Coordinates of C-alpha atoms in Angstrom, one line a residue:
F14 CA 1.3 -27.4 20.8
S15 CA -1.8 -25.5 22.0
L16 CA -2.3 -21.6 21.0
P17 CA -2.4 -20.7 25.1
F18 CA 1.0 -22.4 25.4
T19 CA 2.3 -20.4 22.5
F20 CA 1.0 -17.1 23.6
I21 CA 2.7 -17.4 26.9
C22 CA 5.9 -18.4 25.4
L23 CA 5.9 -15.2 23.2
I24 CA 5.1 -13.0 26.1
L25 CA 8.2 -14.2 27.7
L26 CA 10.7 -13.3 25.0
P27 CA 13.5 -11.2 25.9
L28 CA 12.9 -7.4 25.8
E29 CA 15.4 -6.8 22.8
V30 CA 13.3 -8.5 20.6
L31 CA 11.6 -5.5 18.5
A32 CA 9.4 -7.4 16.5
F33 CA 8.1 -10.8 15.4
E34 CA 5.3 -12.5 13.3
L35 CA 4.4 -16.3 13.8
N36 CA 2.0 -17.9 11.5
L37 CA 0.3 -20.6 13.2
P38 CA -1.9 -23.6 11.9
G39 CA -5.3 -23.2 10.6
G40 CA -4.6 -19.5 9.4
K41 CA -4.1 -18.0 12.9
S42 CA -1.4 -15.6 13.7
L43 CA 0.7 -13.8 16.1
S44 CA 2.6 -10.3 15.5
Y45 CA 4.5 -7.7 17.6
S46 CA 6.1 -4.5 17.1
S47 CA 7.8 -2.8 19.9
K48 CA 7.5 0.6 17.7
T49 CA 3.6 0.4 18.2
G50 CA 3.6 -1.5 21.4
V51 CA 0.6 -3.4 19.8
L52 CA 0.4 -7.4 20.0
R53 CA -2.0 -8.5 17.0
I54 CA -3.7 -12.0 17.5
N55 CA -5.5 -13.2 14.5
L56 CA -7.7 -16.3 15.6
S57 CA -9.5 -16.5 12.2
S58 CA -9.6 -20.2 11.2
K59 CA -11.3 -19.3 7.8
N60 CA -9.3 -20.6 5.1
K61 CA -8.9 -18.3 2.3
E62 CA -8.2 -19.5 -1.5
K63 CA -5.8 -16.6 -2.1
P64 CA -3.5 -15.0 0.0
T65 CA -4.1 -11.3 1.0
P66 CA -1.6 -8.9 -0.7
P67 CA 1.0 -7.5 1.8
A68 CA 0.8 -3.8 2.3
P69 CA 3.2 -1.7 0.2
S70 CA 5.6 1.0 1.5
L71 CA 3.5 3.8 2.8
D72 CA 4.8 6.2 0.0
T73 CA 3.4 4.1 -2.5
R74 CA 0.4 5.6 -4.9
P75 CA -2.0 3.8 -7.2
N76 CA -1.1 4.2 -10.9
E77 CA -2.7 6.8 -13.1
H78 CA -4.6 4.1 -15.2
T79 CA -6.1 2.7 -12.0
M80 CA -7.3 6.4 -10.9
Q81 CA -8.6 7.0 -14.4
S82 CA -10.4 3.9 -14.1
I83 CA -12.6 4.6 -11.1
A84 CA -15.6 7.2 -11.2
I85 CA -17.3 8.5 -8.3
R86 CA -21.1 8.7 -8.9
D87 CA -24.5 8.3 -7.3
T88 CA -25.6 4.8 -7.0
G89 CA -29.5 5.6 -7.0
T90 CA -30.0 3.7 -3.7
E91 CA -29.7 4.2 0.0
R92 CA -26.0 4.0 -0.4
G93 CA -25.7 7.4 -1.7
Y94 CA -22.5 8.0 -3.8
G95 CA -20.1 4.9 -4.5
A96 CA -17.2 4.1 -6.6
F97 CA -17.5 2.5 -10.2
A98 CA -14.9 0.8 -12.2
T99 CA -14.8 2.4 -15.7
N100 CA -12.4 -0.4 -17.1
P101 CA -11.5 -3.9 -15.8
L102 CA -9.6 -4.0 -12.8
E103 CA -7.4 -6.8 -12.2
E104 CA -7.2 -9.0 -9.0
T105 CA -4.6 -7.4 -6.3
T106 CA -4.9 -4.0 -7.9
F107 CA -3.8 -1.4 -5.5
L108 CA -6.2 1.3 -4.9
G109 CA -4.6 3.2 -2.4
W110 CA -4.1 4.2 1.5
Y111 CA -7.2 5.2 3.3
E112 CA -7.0 9.0 3.6
G113 CA -7.9 11.3 6.4
T114 CA -6.8 13.1 9.5
L115 CA -4.7 10.8 12.2
V116 CA -6.4 11.1 15.5
K117 CA -4.5 9.7 18.6
G118 CA -6.8 8.9 21.7
R119 CA -10.3 8.0 22.0
E120 CA -11.1 10.8 24.0
K121 CA -9.9 13.3 20.9
L122 CA -11.9 11.4 18.5
D123 CA -15.0 11.5 20.7
V124 CA -14.7 15.6 20.6
R125 CA -14.2 15.6 16.9
I126 CA -17.3 13.4 16.4
R127 CA -19.5 15.4 18.8
E128 CA -18.4 18.5 17.1
R129 CA -19.0 17.1 13.8
K130 CA -22.4 16.0 14.6
R131 CA -23.2 19.3 15.8
Q132 CA -22.8 20.6 12.7
L133 CA -24.4 17.9 10.7
D134 CA -27.6 18.6 12.7
N135 CA -27.4 22.4 12.4
A136 CA -26.9 22.0 8.4
Q137 CA -30.1 19.3 8.3
N138 CA -32.1 21.7 10.4
Q139 CA -31.5 24.3 7.9
G140 CA -32.0 22.4 5.1
I141 CA -28.5 22.4 3.5
G142 CA -27.2 18.9 4.0
D143 CA -26.7 16.2 2.0
S144 CA -26.2 12.2 2.1
G145 CA -22.4 12.9 2.9
G146 CA -22.6 10.0 5.6
G147 CA -22.9 10.1 9.6
A148 CA -20.5 11.8 11.8
N149 CA -18.5 8.8 12.6
D150 CA -18.9 6.8 9.4
Y151 CA -15.1 7.3 8.2
V152 CA -13.5 6.3 11.3
L153 CA -10.8 3.4 11.0
S154 CA -8.9 2.2 14.0
L155 CA -5.2 1.5 13.5
D156 CA -4.5 -0.4 16.7
G157 CA -7.7 -1.6 18.3
G158 CA -8.9 1.7 19.8
V159 CA -6.0 4.1 20.5
T160 CA -5.0 5.4 17.0
F161 CA -7.4 6.2 14.4
I162 CA -7.9 7.7 10.8
D163 CA -11.0 10.0 10.3
G164 CA -11.4 10.0 6.6
Y165 CA -15.0 12.2 6.6
D166 CA -13.4 15.3 5.3
R167 CA -11.6 13.2 2.3
A168 CA -15.1 11.4 1.6
Q169 CA -16.7 14.6 1.1
D170 CA -14.4 15.5 -2.1
R171 CA -15.8 13.1 -4.9
S172 CA -13.7 14.6 -7.5
R173 CA -11.3 12.2 -7.2
F174 CA -11.4 8.5 -5.9
S175 CA -10.3 7.6 -2.6
P176 CA -10.7 4.3 -0.8
A177 CA -12.8 6.4 1.9
L178 CA -15.6 6.4 -0.7
L179 CA -16.1 2.7 -1.1
N180 CA -19.4 1.3 0.3
H181 CA -20.0 -1.7 2.4
E182 CA -20.8 -5.3 1.1
D183 CA -20.7 -8.4 3.4
S184 CA -17.5 -10.4 2.7
D185 CA -19.5 -13.6 1.7
K186 CA -21.1 -12.0 -1.1
E187 CA -20.1 -11.5 -4.7
G188 CA -20.5 -7.8 -4.4
C189 CA -17.5 -7.6 -2.0
N190 CA -14.7 -7.0 -4.4
C191 CA -12.0 -5.1 -2.3
V192 CA -10.2 -6.1 0.9
R193 CA -8.4 -3.7 3.5
V194 CA -4.6 -4.7 4.7
L195 CA -2.9 -3.2 7.6
E196 CA 0.3 -1.8 7.0
K197 CA 2.9 -4.0 9.3
E198 CA 3.6 -1.4 11.7
G199 CA 0.2 -0.4 11.8
R200 CA 0.6 3.1 10.3
G201 CA -1.9 3.1 7.6
V202 CA -4.5 0.8 5.7
A203 CA -4.1 0.0 2.2
F204 CA -6.9 -1.0 -0.3
F205 CA -6.9 -3.7 -3.1
T206 CA -9.1 -5.4 -5.3
Q207 CA -9.5 -9.1 -4.1
R208 CA -10.7 -10.3 -7.8
L209 CA -11.3 -9.2 -11.3
V210 CA -13.4 -6.3 -11.1
A211 CA -15.5 -5.7 -14.3
E212 CA -16.4 -2.5 -16.0
G213 CA -19.5 -1.0 -14.4
E214 CA -19.1 -2.9 -11.0
E215 CA -19.2 -1.0 -7.8
L216 CA -16.1 -1.2 -5.6
R217 CA -16.9 -2.4 -2.0
F218 CA -15.5 -3.9 0.9
D219 CA -16.5 -5.5 4.3
Y220 CA -16.7 -2.7 7.0
G221 CA -16.7 -5.3 9.7
Q222 CA -18.9 -6.4 12.7
N223 CA -17.9 -3.4 14.7
F224 CA -19.2 -0.7 12.5
W225 CA -22.8 -2.2 12.4
K226 CA -22.8 -2.9 16.3
G227 CA -25.9 -1.1 17.7
R228 CA -27.3 0.0 14.2
E229 CA -28.0 -3.3 12.6
D230 CA -31.2 -2.2 11.2
Q231 CA -29.3 0.5 9.3
K232 CA -27.0 -2.2 7.5
L233 CA -27.1 -1.8 3.5

Protein backbone atom coordinates (compact mmCIF):
# COMPACT_ATOMS: atom_id res chain seq x y z
CA PHE A 1 0.00 0.00 0.00
CA SER A 2 1.10 3.57 -0.47
CA LEU A 3 1.98 5.99 2.34
CA PRO A 4 -0.76 8.53 1.47
CA PHE A 5 -3.41 5.81 1.68
CA THR A 6 -2.12 4.68 5.08
CA PHE A 7 -2.15 8.24 6.35
CA ILE A 8 -5.81 8.73 5.39
CA CYS A 9 -6.83 5.48 7.04
CA LEU A 10 -5.18 6.49 10.31
CA ILE A 11 -6.92 9.85 10.41
CA LEU A 12 -10.28 8.10 10.14
CA LEU A 13 -9.68 5.86 13.17
CA PRO A 14 -12.38 6.01 15.89
CA LEU A 15 -12.01 8.79 18.46
CA GLU A 16 -11.70 6.29 21.31
CA VAL A 17 -8.27 5.29 20.00
CA LEU A 18 -5.96 7.06 22.47
CA ALA A 19 -2.60 6.25 20.91
CA PHE A 20 -0.94 4.24 18.20
CA GLU A 21 2.48 3.66 16.73
CA LEU A 22 2.86 2.12 13.29
CA ASN A 23 6.17 1.12 11.72
CA LEU A 24 6.24 1.33 7.94
CA PRO A 25 8.62 -0.11 5.35
CA GLY A 26 11.92 1.67 4.81
CA GLY A 27 12.28 2.92 8.39
CA LYS A 28 9.22 5.20 8.18
CA SER A 29 6.70 5.42 11.01
CA LEU A 30 3.52 7.12 12.20
CA SER A 31 2.49 7.65 15.82
CA TYR A 32 -0.21 9.56 17.68
CA SER A 33 -1.02 10.32 21.32
CA SER A 34 -4.31 11.91 22.36
CA LYS A 35 -2.64 13.25 25.51
CA THR A 36 -0.49 15.63 23.46
CA GLY A 37 -2.70 15.80 20.37
CA VAL A 38 0.41 15.42 18.23
CA LEU A 39 0.66 13.20 15.16
CA ARG A 40 4.31 12.38 14.44
CA ILE A 41 5.33 11.44 10.92
CA ASN A 42 8.82 10.04 10.35
CA LEU A 43 9.54 9.81 6.64
CA SER A 44 13.25 9.18 7.01
CA SER A 45 14.33 6.38 4.71
CA LYS A 46 17.87 6.24 6.03
CA ASN A 47 18.59 2.71 7.19
CA LYS A 48 20.35 2.59 10.51
CA GLU A 49 22.59 -0.34 11.32
CA LYS A 50 21.74 -0.09 15.02
CA PRO A 51 18.31 0.77 16.42
CA THR A 52 17.91 3.84 18.60
CA PRO A 53 17.37 2.92 22.27
CA PRO A 54 13.94 3.72 23.69
CA ALA A 55 13.57 6.63 26.08
CA PRO A 56 13.37 5.50 29.73
CA SER A 57 10.83 6.70 32.27
CA LEU A 58 11.04 10.41 33.08
CA ASP A 59 12.33 9.78 36.61
CA THR A 60 15.34 7.82 35.34
CA ARG A 61 18.73 9.39 36.03
CA PRO A 62 22.22 8.47 34.75
CA ASN A 63 24.14 6.24 37.10
CA GLU A 64 26.90 7.71 39.23
CA HIS A 65 29.69 6.06 37.23
CA THR A 66 28.45 7.77 34.06
CA MET A 67 28.29 11.18 35.74
CA GLN A 68 31.80 10.75 37.14
CA SER A 69 33.04 9.73 33.68
CA ILE A 70 32.18 13.06 32.03
CA ALA A 71 34.02 16.32 32.62
CA ILE A 72 33.24 19.83 31.36
CA ARG A 73 36.22 21.77 30.08
CA ASP A 74 37.24 24.36 27.52
CA THR A 75 37.65 22.82 24.07
CA GLY A 76 40.21 25.44 23.12
CA THR A 77 38.21 26.14 19.96
CA GLU A 78 35.29 28.32 18.88
CA ARG A 79 33.00 25.68 20.37
CA GLY A 80 33.77 27.02 23.83
CA TYR A 81 33.14 24.53 26.63
CA GLY A 82 32.30 20.89 25.96
CA ALA A 83 31.71 17.54 27.64
CA PHE A 84 34.55 15.01 27.57
CA ALA A 85 34.68 11.34 28.53
CA THR A 86 37.19 10.73 31.34
CA ASN A 87 36.50 7.00 31.14
CA PRO A 88 35.25 4.87 28.23
CA LEU A 89 31.46 5.00 27.83
CA GLU A 90 29.73 1.96 26.39
CA GLU A 91 27.33 2.16 23.47
CA THR A 92 23.77 3.23 24.46
CA THR A 93 24.91 4.65 27.79
CA PHE A 94 22.09 6.82 29.15
CA LEU A 95 23.40 10.38 29.57
CA GLY A 96 20.31 11.98 31.04
CA TRP A 97 17.33 14.11 30.10
CA TYR A 98 17.64 17.53 28.53
CA GLU A 99 17.28 19.91 31.45
CA GLY A 100 15.75 23.36 31.39
CA THR A 101 12.62 25.44 31.77
CA LEU A 102 9.44 24.16 30.14
CA VAL A 103 7.91 26.88 27.97
CA LYS A 104 4.46 26.47 26.43
CA GLY A 105 3.75 28.67 23.45
CA ARG A 106 5.91 30.33 20.82
CA GLU A 107 4.98 33.82 22.06
CA LYS A 108 6.19 33.08 25.59
CA LEU A 109 9.42 31.67 24.20
CA ASP A 110 9.96 34.74 22.04
CA VAL A 111 9.54 37.00 25.10
CA ARG A 112 12.16 34.97 27.01
CA ILE A 113 14.60 35.09 24.10
CA ARG A 114 14.20 38.85 23.56
CA GLU A 115 14.79 39.59 27.24
CA ARG A 116 17.82 37.30 27.36
CA LYS A 117 19.27 38.88 24.24
CA ARG A 118 18.88 42.30 25.82
CA GLN A 119 20.70 41.10 28.94
CA LEU A 120 23.49 39.51 26.92
CA ASP A 121 23.94 42.64 24.82
CA ASN A 122 24.17 44.77 27.96
CA ALA A 123 26.70 42.39 29.50
CA GLN A 124 28.79 42.42 26.35
CA ASN A 125 28.75 46.21 26.23
CA GLN A 126 30.01 46.26 29.81
CA GLY A 127 32.70 43.69 29.02
CA ILE A 128 31.41 41.13 31.51
CA GLY A 129 30.04 38.49 29.16
CA ASP A 130 31.63 35.13 28.34
CA SER A 131 31.14 32.40 25.73
CA GLY A 132 27.99 31.03 27.31
CA GLY A 133 26.11 30.73 24.04
CA GLY A 134 23.53 32.77 22.15
CA ALA A 135 20.12 33.75 23.47
CA ASN A 136 18.27 30.88 21.79
CA ASP A 137 21.08 28.31 21.42
CA TYR A 138 19.72 25.90 24.04
CA VAL A 139 16.05 25.58 23.03
CA LEU A 140 14.63 22.17 22.09
CA SER A 141 11.11 21.71 20.73
CA LEU A 142 9.05 18.81 22.09
CA ASP A 143 6.21 18.88 19.58
CA GLY A 144 7.19 20.76 16.47
CA GLY A 145 6.84 24.30 17.79
CA VAL A 146 4.28 24.45 20.62
CA THR A 147 6.16 23.26 23.72
CA PHE A 148 9.85 23.91 24.34
CA ILE A 149 12.62 23.20 26.82
CA ASP A 150 14.87 26.22 27.32
CA GLY A 151 18.19 24.90 28.62
CA TYR A 152 20.13 28.18 28.61
CA ASP A 153 20.33 28.63 32.39
CA ARG A 154 21.26 24.98 32.94
CA ALA A 155 24.04 25.24 30.36
CA GLN A 156 25.66 28.07 32.35
CA ASP A 157 26.32 25.64 35.23
CA ARG A 158 29.46 23.74 34.22
CA SER A 159 30.02 22.12 37.61
CA ARG A 160 27.97 19.05 36.70
CA PHE A 161 27.33 17.41 33.33
CA SER A 162 24.01 17.90 31.57
CA PRO A 163 23.06 17.15 27.94
CA ALA A 164 22.53 20.92 27.57
CA LEU A 165 26.35 21.16 27.52
CA LEU A 166 26.81 18.94 24.47
CA ASN A 167 28.31 20.51 21.34
CA HIS A 168 27.28 19.88 17.74
CA GLU A 169 28.65 17.45 15.18
CA ASP A 170 27.08 16.43 11.87
CA SER A 171 25.45 13.01 12.11
CA ASP A 172 27.48 11.61 9.22
CA LYS A 173 30.80 12.38 10.94
CA GLU A 174 32.68 10.12 13.33
CA GLY A 175 32.69 12.81 16.01
CA CYS A 176 28.91 12.52 16.37
CA ASN A 177 28.76 9.93 19.15
CA CYS A 178 25.50 10.81 20.93
CA VAL A 179 21.86 10.66 19.94
CA ARG A 180 18.69 12.24 21.32
CA VAL A 181 15.43 10.33 21.75
CA LEU A 182 12.03 11.95 22.25
CA GLU A 183 9.98 10.44 25.07
CA LYS A 184 7.01 8.53 23.67
CA GLU A 185 4.44 11.09 24.80
CA GLY A 186 6.64 14.07 23.96
CA ARG A 187 7.37 15.09 27.56
CA GLY A 188 11.16 15.07 27.42
CA VAL A 189 14.29 14.36 25.37
CA ALA A 190 16.70 11.64 26.48
CA PHE A 191 20.32 11.39 25.40
CA PHE A 192 22.45 8.28 24.82
CA THR A 193 25.84 7.43 23.42
CA GLN A 194 25.36 5.81 20.01
CA ARG A 195 28.70 4.02 19.98
CA LEU A 196 31.61 3.27 22.29
CA VAL A 197 33.12 6.59 23.36
CA ALA A 198 36.82 6.43 24.13
CA GLU A 199 38.49 8.18 27.05
CA GLY A 200 39.32 11.76 26.07
CA GLU A 201 36.66 12.05 23.34
CA GLU A 202 34.26 14.96 23.32
CA LEU A 203 30.58 14.03 23.45
CA ARG A 204 28.57 15.58 20.61
CA PHE A 205 25.24 15.20 18.84
CA ASP A 206 23.67 16.60 15.69
CA TYR A 207 21.65 19.75 16.48
CA GLY A 208 19.63 19.30 13.27
CA GLN A 209 19.13 21.44 10.19
CA ASN A 210 16.63 23.79 11.82
CA PHE A 211 19.19 24.94 14.37
CA TRP A 212 21.55 26.17 11.64
CA LYS A 213 18.90 27.59 9.33
CA GLY A 214 19.80 31.18 8.51
CA ARG A 215 23.21 30.92 10.13
CA GLU A 216 24.92 28.27 8.06
CA ASP A 217 28.10 30.35 8.00
CA GLN A 218 28.35 29.97 11.80
CA LYS A 219 28.23 26.19 11.75
CA LEU A 220 31.02 24.65 13.81
